[in-house]
Coordinates of C-alpha atoms in Angstrom, one line a residue:
X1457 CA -34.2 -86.6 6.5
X1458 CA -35.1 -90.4 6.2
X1459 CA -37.9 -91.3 3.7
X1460 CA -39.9 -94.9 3.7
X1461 CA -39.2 -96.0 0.5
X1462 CA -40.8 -98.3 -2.3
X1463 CA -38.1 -100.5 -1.6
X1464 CA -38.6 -100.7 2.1
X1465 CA -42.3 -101.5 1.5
X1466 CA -41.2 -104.4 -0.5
X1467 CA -38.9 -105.9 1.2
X1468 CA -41.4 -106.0 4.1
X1469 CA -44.2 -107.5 2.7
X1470 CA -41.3 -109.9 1.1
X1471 CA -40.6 -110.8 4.6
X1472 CA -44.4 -110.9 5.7
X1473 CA -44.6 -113.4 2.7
X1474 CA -41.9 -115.6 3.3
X1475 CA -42.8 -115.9 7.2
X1476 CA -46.1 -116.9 6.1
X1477 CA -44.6 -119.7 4.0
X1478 CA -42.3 -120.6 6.5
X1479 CA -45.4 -120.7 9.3
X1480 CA -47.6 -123.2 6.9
X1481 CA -44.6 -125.2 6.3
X1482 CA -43.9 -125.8 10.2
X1483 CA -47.7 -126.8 10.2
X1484 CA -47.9 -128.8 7.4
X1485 CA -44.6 -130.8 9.4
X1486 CA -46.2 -130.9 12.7
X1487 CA -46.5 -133.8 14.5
X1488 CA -50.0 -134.8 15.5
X1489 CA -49.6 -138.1 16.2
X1490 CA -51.4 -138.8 19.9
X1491 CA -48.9 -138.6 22.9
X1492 CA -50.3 -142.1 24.2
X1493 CA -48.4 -143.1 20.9
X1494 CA -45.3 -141.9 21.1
X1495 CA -44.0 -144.2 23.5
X1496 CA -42.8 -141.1 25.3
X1497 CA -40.2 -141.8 28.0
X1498 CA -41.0 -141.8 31.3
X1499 CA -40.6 -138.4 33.3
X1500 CA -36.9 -138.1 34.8
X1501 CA -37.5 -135.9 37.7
X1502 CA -36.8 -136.7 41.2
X1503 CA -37.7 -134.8 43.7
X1504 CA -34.7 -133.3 45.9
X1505 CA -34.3 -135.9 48.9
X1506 CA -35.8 -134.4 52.1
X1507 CA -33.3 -135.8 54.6
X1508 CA -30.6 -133.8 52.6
X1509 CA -32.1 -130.3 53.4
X1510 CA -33.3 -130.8 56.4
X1511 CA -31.9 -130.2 60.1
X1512 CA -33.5 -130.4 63.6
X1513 CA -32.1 -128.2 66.6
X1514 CA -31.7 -129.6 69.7
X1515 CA -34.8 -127.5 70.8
X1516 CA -36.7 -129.2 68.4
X1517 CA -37.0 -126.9 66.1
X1518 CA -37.0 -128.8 62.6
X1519 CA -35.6 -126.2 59.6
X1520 CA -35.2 -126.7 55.5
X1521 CA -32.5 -125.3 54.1
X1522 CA -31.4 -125.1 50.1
X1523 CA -29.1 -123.2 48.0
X1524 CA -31.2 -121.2 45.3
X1525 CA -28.8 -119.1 43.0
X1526 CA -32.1 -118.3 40.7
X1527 CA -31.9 -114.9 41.8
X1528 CA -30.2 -112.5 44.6
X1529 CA -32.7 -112.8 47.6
X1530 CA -33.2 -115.1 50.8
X1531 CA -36.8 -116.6 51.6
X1532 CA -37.5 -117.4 54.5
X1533 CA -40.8 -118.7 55.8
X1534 CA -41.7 -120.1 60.0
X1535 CA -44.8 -122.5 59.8
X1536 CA -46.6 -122.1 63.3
X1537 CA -49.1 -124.9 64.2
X1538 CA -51.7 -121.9 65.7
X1539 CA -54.9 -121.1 63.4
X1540 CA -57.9 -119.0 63.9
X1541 CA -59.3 -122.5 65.8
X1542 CA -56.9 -122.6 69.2
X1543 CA -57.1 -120.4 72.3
X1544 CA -60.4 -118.1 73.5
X1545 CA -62.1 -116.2 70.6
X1546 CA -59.6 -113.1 70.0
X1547 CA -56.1 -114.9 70.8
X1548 CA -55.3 -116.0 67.6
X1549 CA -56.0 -112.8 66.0
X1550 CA -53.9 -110.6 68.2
X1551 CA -50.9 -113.4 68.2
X1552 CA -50.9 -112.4 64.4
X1553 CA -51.6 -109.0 64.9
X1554 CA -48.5 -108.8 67.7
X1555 CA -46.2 -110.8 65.0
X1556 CA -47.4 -108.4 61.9
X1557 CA -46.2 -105.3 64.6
X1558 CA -42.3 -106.6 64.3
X1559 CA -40.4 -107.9 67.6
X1560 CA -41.4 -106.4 71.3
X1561 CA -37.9 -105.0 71.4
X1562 CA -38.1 -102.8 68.6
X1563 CA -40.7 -99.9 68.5
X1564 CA -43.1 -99.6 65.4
X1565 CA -40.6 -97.1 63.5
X1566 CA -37.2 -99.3 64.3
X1567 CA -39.2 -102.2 62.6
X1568 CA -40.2 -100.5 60.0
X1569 CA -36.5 -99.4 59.1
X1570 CA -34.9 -102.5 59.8
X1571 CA -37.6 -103.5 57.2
X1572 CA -36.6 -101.3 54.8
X1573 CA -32.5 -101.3 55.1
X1574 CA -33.1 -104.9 54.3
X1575 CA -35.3 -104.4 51.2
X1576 CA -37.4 -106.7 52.2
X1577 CA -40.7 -108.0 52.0
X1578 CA -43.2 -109.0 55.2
X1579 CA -46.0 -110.7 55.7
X1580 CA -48.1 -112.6 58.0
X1581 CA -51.1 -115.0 56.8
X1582 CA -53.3 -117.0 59.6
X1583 CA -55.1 -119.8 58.4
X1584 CA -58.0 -122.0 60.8
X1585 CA -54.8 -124.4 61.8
X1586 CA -51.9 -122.6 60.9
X1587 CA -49.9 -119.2 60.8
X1588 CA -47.2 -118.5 58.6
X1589 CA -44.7 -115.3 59.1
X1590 CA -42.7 -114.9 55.5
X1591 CA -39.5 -112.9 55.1
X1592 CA -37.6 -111.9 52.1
X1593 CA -34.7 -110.5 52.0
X1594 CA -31.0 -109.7 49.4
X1595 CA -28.6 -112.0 49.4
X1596 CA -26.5 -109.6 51.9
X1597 CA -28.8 -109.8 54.7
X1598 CA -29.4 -113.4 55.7
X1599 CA -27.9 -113.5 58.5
X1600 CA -29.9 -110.2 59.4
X1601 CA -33.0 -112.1 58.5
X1602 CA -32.8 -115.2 60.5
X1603 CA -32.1 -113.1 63.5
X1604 CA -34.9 -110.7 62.8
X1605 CA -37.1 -114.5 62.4
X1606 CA -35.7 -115.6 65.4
X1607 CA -36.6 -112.6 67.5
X1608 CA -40.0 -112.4 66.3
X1609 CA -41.2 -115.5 67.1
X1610 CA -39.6 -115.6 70.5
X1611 CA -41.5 -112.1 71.5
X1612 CA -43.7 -110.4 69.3
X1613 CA -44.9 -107.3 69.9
X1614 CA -47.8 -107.6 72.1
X1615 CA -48.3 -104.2 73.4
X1616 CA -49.0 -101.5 70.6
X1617 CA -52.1 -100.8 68.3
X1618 CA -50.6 -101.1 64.9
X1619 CA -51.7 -104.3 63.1
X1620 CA -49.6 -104.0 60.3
X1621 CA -51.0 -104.7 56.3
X1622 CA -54.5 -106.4 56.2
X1623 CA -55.6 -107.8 53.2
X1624 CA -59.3 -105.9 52.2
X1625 CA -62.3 -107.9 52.3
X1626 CA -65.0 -105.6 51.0
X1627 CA -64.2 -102.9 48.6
X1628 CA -66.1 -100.5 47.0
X1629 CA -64.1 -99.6 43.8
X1630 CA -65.1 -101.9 40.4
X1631 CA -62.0 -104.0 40.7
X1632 CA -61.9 -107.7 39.9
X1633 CA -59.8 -108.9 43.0
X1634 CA -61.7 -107.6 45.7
X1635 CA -65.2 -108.5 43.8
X1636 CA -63.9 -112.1 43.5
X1637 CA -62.8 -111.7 47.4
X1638 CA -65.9 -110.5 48.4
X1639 CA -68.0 -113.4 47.0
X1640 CA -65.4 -116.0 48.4
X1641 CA -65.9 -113.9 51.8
X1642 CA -69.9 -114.5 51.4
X1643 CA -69.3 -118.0 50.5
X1644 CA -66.9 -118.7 53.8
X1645 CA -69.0 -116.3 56.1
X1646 CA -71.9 -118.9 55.6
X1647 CA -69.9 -122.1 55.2
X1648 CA -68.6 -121.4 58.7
X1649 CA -70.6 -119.6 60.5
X1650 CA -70.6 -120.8 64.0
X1651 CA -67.4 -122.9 63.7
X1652 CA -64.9 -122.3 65.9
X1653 CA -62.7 -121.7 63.2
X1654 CA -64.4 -118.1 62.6
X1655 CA -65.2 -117.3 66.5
X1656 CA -65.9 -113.1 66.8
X1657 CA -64.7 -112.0 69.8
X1658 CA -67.1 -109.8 71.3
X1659 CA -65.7 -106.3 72.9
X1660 CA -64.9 -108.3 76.7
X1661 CA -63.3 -111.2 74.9
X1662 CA -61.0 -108.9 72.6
X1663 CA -60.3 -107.3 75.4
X1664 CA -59.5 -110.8 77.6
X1665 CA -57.6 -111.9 74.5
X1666 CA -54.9 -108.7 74.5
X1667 CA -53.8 -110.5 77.9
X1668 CA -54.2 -114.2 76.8
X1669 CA -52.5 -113.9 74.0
X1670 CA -49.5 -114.3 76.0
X1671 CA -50.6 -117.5 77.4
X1672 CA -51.2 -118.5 74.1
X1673 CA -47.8 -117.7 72.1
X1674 CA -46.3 -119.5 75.6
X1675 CA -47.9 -122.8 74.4
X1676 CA -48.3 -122.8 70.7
X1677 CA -45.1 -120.7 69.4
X1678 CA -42.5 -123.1 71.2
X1679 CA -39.7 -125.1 68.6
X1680 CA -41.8 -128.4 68.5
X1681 CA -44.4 -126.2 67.1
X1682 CA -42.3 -124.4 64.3
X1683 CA -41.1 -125.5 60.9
X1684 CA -38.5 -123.2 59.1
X1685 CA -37.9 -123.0 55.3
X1686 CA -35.2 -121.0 54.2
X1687 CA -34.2 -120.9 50.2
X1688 CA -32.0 -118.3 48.3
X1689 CA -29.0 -117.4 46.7
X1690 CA -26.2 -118.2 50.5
X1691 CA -23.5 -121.0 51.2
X1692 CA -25.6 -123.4 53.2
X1693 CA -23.2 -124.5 55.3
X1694 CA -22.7 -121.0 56.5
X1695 CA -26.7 -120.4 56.5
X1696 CA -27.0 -123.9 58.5
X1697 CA -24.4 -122.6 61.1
X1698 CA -26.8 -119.2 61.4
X1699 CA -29.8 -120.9 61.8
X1700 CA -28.4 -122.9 65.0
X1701 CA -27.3 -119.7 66.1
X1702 CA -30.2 -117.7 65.9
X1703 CA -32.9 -120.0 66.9
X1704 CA -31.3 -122.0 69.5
X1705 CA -33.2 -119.4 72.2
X1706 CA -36.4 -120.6 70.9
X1707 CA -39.1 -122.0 74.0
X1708 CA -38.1 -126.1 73.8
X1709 CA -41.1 -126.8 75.8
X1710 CA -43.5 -129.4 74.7
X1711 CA -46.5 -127.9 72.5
X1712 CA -50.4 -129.3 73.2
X1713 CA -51.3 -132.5 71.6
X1714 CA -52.5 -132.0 68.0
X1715 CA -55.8 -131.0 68.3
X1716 CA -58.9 -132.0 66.0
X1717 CA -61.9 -129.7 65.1
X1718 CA -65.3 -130.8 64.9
X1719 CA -66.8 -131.6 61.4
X1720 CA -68.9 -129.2 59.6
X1721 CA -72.3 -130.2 59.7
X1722 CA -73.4 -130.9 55.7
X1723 CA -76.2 -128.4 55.1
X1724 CA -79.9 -130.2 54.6
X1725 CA -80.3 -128.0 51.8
X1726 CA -78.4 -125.6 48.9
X1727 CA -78.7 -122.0 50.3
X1728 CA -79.1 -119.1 47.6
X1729 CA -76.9 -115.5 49.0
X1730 CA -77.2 -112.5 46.5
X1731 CA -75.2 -109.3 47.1
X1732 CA -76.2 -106.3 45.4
X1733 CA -73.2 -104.4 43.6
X1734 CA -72.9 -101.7 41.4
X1735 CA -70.2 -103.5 39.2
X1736 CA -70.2 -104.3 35.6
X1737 CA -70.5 -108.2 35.6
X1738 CA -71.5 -110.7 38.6
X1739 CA -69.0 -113.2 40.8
X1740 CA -70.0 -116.9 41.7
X1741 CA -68.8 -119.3 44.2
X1742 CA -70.7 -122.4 44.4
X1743 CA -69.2 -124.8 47.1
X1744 CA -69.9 -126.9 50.1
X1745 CA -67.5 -128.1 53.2
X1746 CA -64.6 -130.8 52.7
X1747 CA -64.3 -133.3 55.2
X1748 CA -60.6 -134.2 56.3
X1749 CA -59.4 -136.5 53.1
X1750 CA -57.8 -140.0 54.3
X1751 CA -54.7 -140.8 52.6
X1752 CA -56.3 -143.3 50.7
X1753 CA -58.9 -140.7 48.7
X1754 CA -56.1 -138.0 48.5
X1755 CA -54.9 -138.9 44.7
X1756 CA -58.5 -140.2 43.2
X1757 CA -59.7 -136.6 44.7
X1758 CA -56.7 -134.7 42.9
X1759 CA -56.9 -136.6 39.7
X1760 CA -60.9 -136.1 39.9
X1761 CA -60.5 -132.9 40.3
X1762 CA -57.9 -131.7 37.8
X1763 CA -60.4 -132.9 35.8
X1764 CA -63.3 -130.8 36.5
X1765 CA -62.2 -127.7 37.1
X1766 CA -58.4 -127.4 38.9
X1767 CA -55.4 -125.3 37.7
X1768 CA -55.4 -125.4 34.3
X1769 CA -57.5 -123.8 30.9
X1770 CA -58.5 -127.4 29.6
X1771 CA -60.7 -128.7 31.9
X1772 CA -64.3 -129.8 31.6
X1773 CA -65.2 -126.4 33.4
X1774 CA -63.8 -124.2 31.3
X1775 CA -64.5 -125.8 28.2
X1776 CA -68.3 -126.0 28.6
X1777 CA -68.4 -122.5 30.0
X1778 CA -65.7 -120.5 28.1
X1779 CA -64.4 -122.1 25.1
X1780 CA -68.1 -123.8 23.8
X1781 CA -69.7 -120.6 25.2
X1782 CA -67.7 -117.9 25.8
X1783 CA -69.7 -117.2 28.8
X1784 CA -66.3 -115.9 31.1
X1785 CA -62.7 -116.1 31.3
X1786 CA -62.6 -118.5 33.8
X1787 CA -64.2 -120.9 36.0
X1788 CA -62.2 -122.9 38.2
X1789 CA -62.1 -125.3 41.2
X1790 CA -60.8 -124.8 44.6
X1791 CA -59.9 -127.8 46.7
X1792 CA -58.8 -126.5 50.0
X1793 CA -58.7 -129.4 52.5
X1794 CA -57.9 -128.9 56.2
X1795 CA -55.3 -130.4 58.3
X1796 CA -57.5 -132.0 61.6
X1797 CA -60.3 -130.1 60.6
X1798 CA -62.4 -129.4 57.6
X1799 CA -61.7 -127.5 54.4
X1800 CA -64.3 -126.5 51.3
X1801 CA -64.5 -127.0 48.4
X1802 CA -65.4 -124.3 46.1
X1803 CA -66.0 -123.3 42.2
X1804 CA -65.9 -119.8 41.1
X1805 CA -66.3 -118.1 37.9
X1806 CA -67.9 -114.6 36.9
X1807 CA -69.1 -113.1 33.8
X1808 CA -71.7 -110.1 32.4
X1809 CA -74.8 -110.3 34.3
X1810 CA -76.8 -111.5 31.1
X1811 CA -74.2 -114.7 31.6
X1812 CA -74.6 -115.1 35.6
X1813 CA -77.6 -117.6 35.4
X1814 CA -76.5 -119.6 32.9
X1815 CA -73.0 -120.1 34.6
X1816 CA -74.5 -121.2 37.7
X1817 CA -76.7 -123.8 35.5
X1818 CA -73.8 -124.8 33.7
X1819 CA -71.9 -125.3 36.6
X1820 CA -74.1 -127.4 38.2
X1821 CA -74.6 -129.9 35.1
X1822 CA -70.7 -130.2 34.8
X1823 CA -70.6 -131.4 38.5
X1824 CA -73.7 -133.3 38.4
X1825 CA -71.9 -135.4 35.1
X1826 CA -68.9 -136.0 36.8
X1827 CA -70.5 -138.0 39.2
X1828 CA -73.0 -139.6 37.0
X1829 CA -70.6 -140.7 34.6
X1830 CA -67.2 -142.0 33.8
X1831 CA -63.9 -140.1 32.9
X1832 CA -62.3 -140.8 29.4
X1833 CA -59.0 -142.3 28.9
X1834 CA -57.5 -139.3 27.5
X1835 CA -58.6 -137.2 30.7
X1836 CA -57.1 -139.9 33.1
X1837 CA -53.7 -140.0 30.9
X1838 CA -53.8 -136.2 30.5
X1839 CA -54.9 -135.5 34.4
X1840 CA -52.2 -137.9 35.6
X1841 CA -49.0 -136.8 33.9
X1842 CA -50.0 -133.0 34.6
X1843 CA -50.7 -134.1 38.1
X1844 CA -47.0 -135.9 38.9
X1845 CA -44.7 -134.7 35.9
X1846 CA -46.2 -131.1 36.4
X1847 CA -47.4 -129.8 39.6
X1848 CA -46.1 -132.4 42.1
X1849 CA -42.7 -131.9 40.4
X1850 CA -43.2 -128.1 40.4
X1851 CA -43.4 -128.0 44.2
X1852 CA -40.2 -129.1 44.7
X1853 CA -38.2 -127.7 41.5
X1854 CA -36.5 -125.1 43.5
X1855 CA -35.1 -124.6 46.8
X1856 CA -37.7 -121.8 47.4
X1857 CA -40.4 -124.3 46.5
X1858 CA -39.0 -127.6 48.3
X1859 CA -38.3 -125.9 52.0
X1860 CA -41.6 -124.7 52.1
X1861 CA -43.3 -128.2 51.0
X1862 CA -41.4 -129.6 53.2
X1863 CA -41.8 -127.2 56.2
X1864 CA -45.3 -127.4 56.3
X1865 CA -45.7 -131.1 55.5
X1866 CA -43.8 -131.3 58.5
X1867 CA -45.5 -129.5 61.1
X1868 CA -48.5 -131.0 59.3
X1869 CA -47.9 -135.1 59.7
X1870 CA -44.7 -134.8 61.0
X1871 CA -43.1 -137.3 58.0
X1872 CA -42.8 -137.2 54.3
X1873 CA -44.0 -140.9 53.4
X1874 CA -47.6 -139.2 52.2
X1875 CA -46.0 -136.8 50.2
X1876 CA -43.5 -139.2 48.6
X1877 CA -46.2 -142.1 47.2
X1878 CA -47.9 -139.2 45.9
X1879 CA -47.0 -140.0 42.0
X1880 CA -47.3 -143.8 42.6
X1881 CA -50.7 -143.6 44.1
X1882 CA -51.5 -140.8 41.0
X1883 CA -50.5 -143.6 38.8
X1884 CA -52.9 -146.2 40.3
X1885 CA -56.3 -144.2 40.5
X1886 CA -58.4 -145.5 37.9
X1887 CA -61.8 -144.0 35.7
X1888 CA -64.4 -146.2 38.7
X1889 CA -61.9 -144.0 41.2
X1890 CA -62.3 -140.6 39.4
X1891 CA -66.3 -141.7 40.1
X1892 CA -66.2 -142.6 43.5
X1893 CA -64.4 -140.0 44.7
X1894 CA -66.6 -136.7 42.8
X1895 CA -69.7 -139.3 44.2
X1896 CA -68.3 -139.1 48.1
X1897 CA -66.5 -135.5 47.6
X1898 CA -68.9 -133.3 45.7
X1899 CA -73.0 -133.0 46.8
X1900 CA -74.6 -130.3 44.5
X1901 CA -77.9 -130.7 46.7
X1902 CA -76.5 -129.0 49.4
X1903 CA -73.8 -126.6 47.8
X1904 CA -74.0 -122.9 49.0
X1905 CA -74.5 -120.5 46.4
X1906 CA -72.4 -117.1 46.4
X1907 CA -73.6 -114.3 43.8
X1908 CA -72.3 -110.7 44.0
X1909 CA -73.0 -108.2 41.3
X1910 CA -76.0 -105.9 39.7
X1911 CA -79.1 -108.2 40.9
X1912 CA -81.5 -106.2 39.1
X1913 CA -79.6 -106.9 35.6
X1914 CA -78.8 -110.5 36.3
X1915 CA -82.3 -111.4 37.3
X1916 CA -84.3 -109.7 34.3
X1917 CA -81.8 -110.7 31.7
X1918 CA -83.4 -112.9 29.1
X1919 CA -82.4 -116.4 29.0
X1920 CA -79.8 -117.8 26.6
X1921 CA -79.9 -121.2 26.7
X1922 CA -83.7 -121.4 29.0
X1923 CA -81.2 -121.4 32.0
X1924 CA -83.5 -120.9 35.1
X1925 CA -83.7 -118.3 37.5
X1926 CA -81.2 -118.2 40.3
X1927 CA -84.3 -119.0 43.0
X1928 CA -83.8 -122.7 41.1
X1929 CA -81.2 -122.8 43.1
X1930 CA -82.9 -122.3 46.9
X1931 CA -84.3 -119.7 48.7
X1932 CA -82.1 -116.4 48.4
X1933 CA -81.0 -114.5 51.1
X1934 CA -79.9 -111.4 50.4
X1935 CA -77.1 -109.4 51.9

């Protein structure tokens, strides 16, 4: 039988003891002195060249290759310059429903299997301008994969009624993804309602668009049209060799000119939208539409918003509202700009429904001071080296990561000379930039205002800090 003995006990709290004196001795010999003072090094990463992983069929068809030994898999991903905004209402959504159903060749079952003999994981995600079909596979099956790729985009399945996974938009379980999703669905319902980037087909044009669709993959899904990024754990020149192979059958007809969609038109006014739901705390998105961002605002816009609110737990956001507060576990900003057409900008946060009003006040005075007044230093040194020695240098840190930046900055402007001044333009923006740019890029006057959660609690919750009622905010609709 095993006892705890006396001399267990003291030899632990012995330990516990000594790791305490050994923790306040690191701290005592930490080094606080200011990174601006260090005289740190410049960052040594370079970025892998794009000209090395890339190759162009004679189709057209334009594919990024890279060895990736992180782990045993193959990722593939096909970039397709089709969006929710080309062809009659309808098309778009049954050209991704068609590729979601597997290749015309195969039945429903056969797909399915082939699927599932691979291990692999399928997906396809339509944007406004773009759809993207992603395949991952092991490292056994990649020449299985490219074929499977290939023979998908040449002809989906266009006949069937299976539609393959779709990602929830309403949900009535108490669940924090699908509440979050259902206030960003409120917020984008409004924000584009009437756009042709959200068309609803009626009945007659679903129906028209199960035979246009056709037409439309005929135009759109051609190898002009498609950018390939394929990463994983192969021999490239061997994965090279099987991309020519299988994509070579690929339409080489010429795709439509790029096309440009109109402009949102900016709202006159903010417009309040409350959603009754019995959950346990409330969702926000506050936002408003992004025009398309010149190359010339791209990096005061980026550094501007790292700032306020983007990727990270120490921005102004998240300080005022969590750490000074305590209000919510996060609120964070969401620049999502378009490609020819416009994007939105968007903040989100949530919290108990005692906390909901003084969120959206809080949220407001944090954008309202970042245009009224000037960035420190500090943030500008801080927002810049996150900016190019983090997440620019994260995009392209493996081959997974660099095919796909690279694929879609392809399809997108058809070069990489905006992607590659990136860092030196990062480097340039200064505190009057950060300024101009929240001054032309954010309009709380106008924002739309999302709220989904227990109205009656939010609204009669007494005030914390004399935060005003959400009607403040404009006149609410409710849904």
């Amino acid at each position: 039988m095993i006892a705890f003995s006396r001399n267990a006990s003291t030899c632990l709290n012995a330990s516990v003891f000594l790791a305490t004196l050994l923790g306040a001795a690191s701290v005592i010999a930490q080094d606080t002195t200011h990174p601006q003072a260090m005289d740190l090094p410049p960052a040594q990463f370079e970025r892998p060249s794009p000209e090395s992983l890339q190759i162009t069929l004679d189709n057209g068809l334009v594919a990024y290759i890279a060895e990736d030994h992180r782990a045993p898999l193959v990722t593939l991903k096909a970039f397709i310059g089709v969006g929710t905004g080309h062809g009659a209402p309808g098309e778009a959504a049954a050209l991704a429903a068609a590729l979601r159903r597997g290749p015309q060749a195969m039945s429903d079952n056969e797909f399915q299997a082939t699927l599932d003999s691979m291990h692999a994981e399928f997906r396809v995600s339509q944007h406004h301008e773009l759809t993207e079909v992603f395949l991952d596979v092991s490292t056994k099956d990649p020449r299985r994969a490219l074929a499977l790729m290939a023979q998908l985009l040449s002809q989906p399945a266009f006949d069937g009624t299976k539609t393959g996974p779709q990602q929830a938009k309403f949900s009535g379980t108490i669940d924090y993804n699908y509440s979050l999703v259902n206030a960003v669905a409120m917020f984008r319902d409004q924000l584009f309602s009437g756009h042709v980037f959200t068309r609803n087909a009626t009945a007659e044009q679903a129906a028209a668009a199960n035979q246009g669709v056709r037409a439309l993959h005929a135009r759109y899904v051609v190898a002009k049209n498609v950018t390939l990024a394929m990463g994983g754990d192969f021999k490239r020149s061997s994965a090279v060799k099987e991309t020519y192979r299988a994509f070579r059958g690929l339409s080489a007809d010429s795709p439509p000119e790029a096309e440009s969609f109109p402009a949102l038109r900016p709202a006159e006014k903010r417009q309040l939208i409350l959603s009754e739901a019995p959950r346990i705390q409330g969702w926000i998105v506050i936002g408003h539409e992004l025009p398309v961002v010149p190359q010339e605002d791209e990096a005061a816009l980026a550094v501007m918003d790292y700032i306020l609110g983007a990727f990270h737990l120490d921005s102004r956001l998240y300080r005022s509202s969590r750490e000074l507060r305590g209000l919510t576990n996060d609120n964070s900003s969401f620049l999502q700009p378009g490609i020819r057409g416009p994007g939105s900008y968007s903040f989100r946060t949530y919290g108990r429904p005692e906390a909901v009003r003084l969120l959206v006040d809080n949220t407001f005075e944090e954008l309202n001071k970042i245009r009224e007044t000037s960035v420190s230093a500090t943030e500008l040194f801080v927002a810049k080296g996150a900016l190019v020695d983090g997440i620019y240098a994260d995009r392209y840190a493996t081959g997974v990561e660099a095919t796909q930046a690279y694929a879609r900055e392809w399809l997108a402007v058809g070069s990489h000379e905006r992607s590659a001044s990136f860092p030196a333009r990062v480097g340039a923006v200064s505190a009057e930039a950060v300024r101009e740019a929240a001054q032309k890029y954010i309009h709380p006057e106008r924002m739309i205002v999302a709220v989904l959660g227990p109205m009656d609690k939010i609204e009669i919750a007494p005030a914390i800090e004399s935060e005003p009622q959400l009607s403040t905010w404009g006149s609410p609709a409710r849904q």
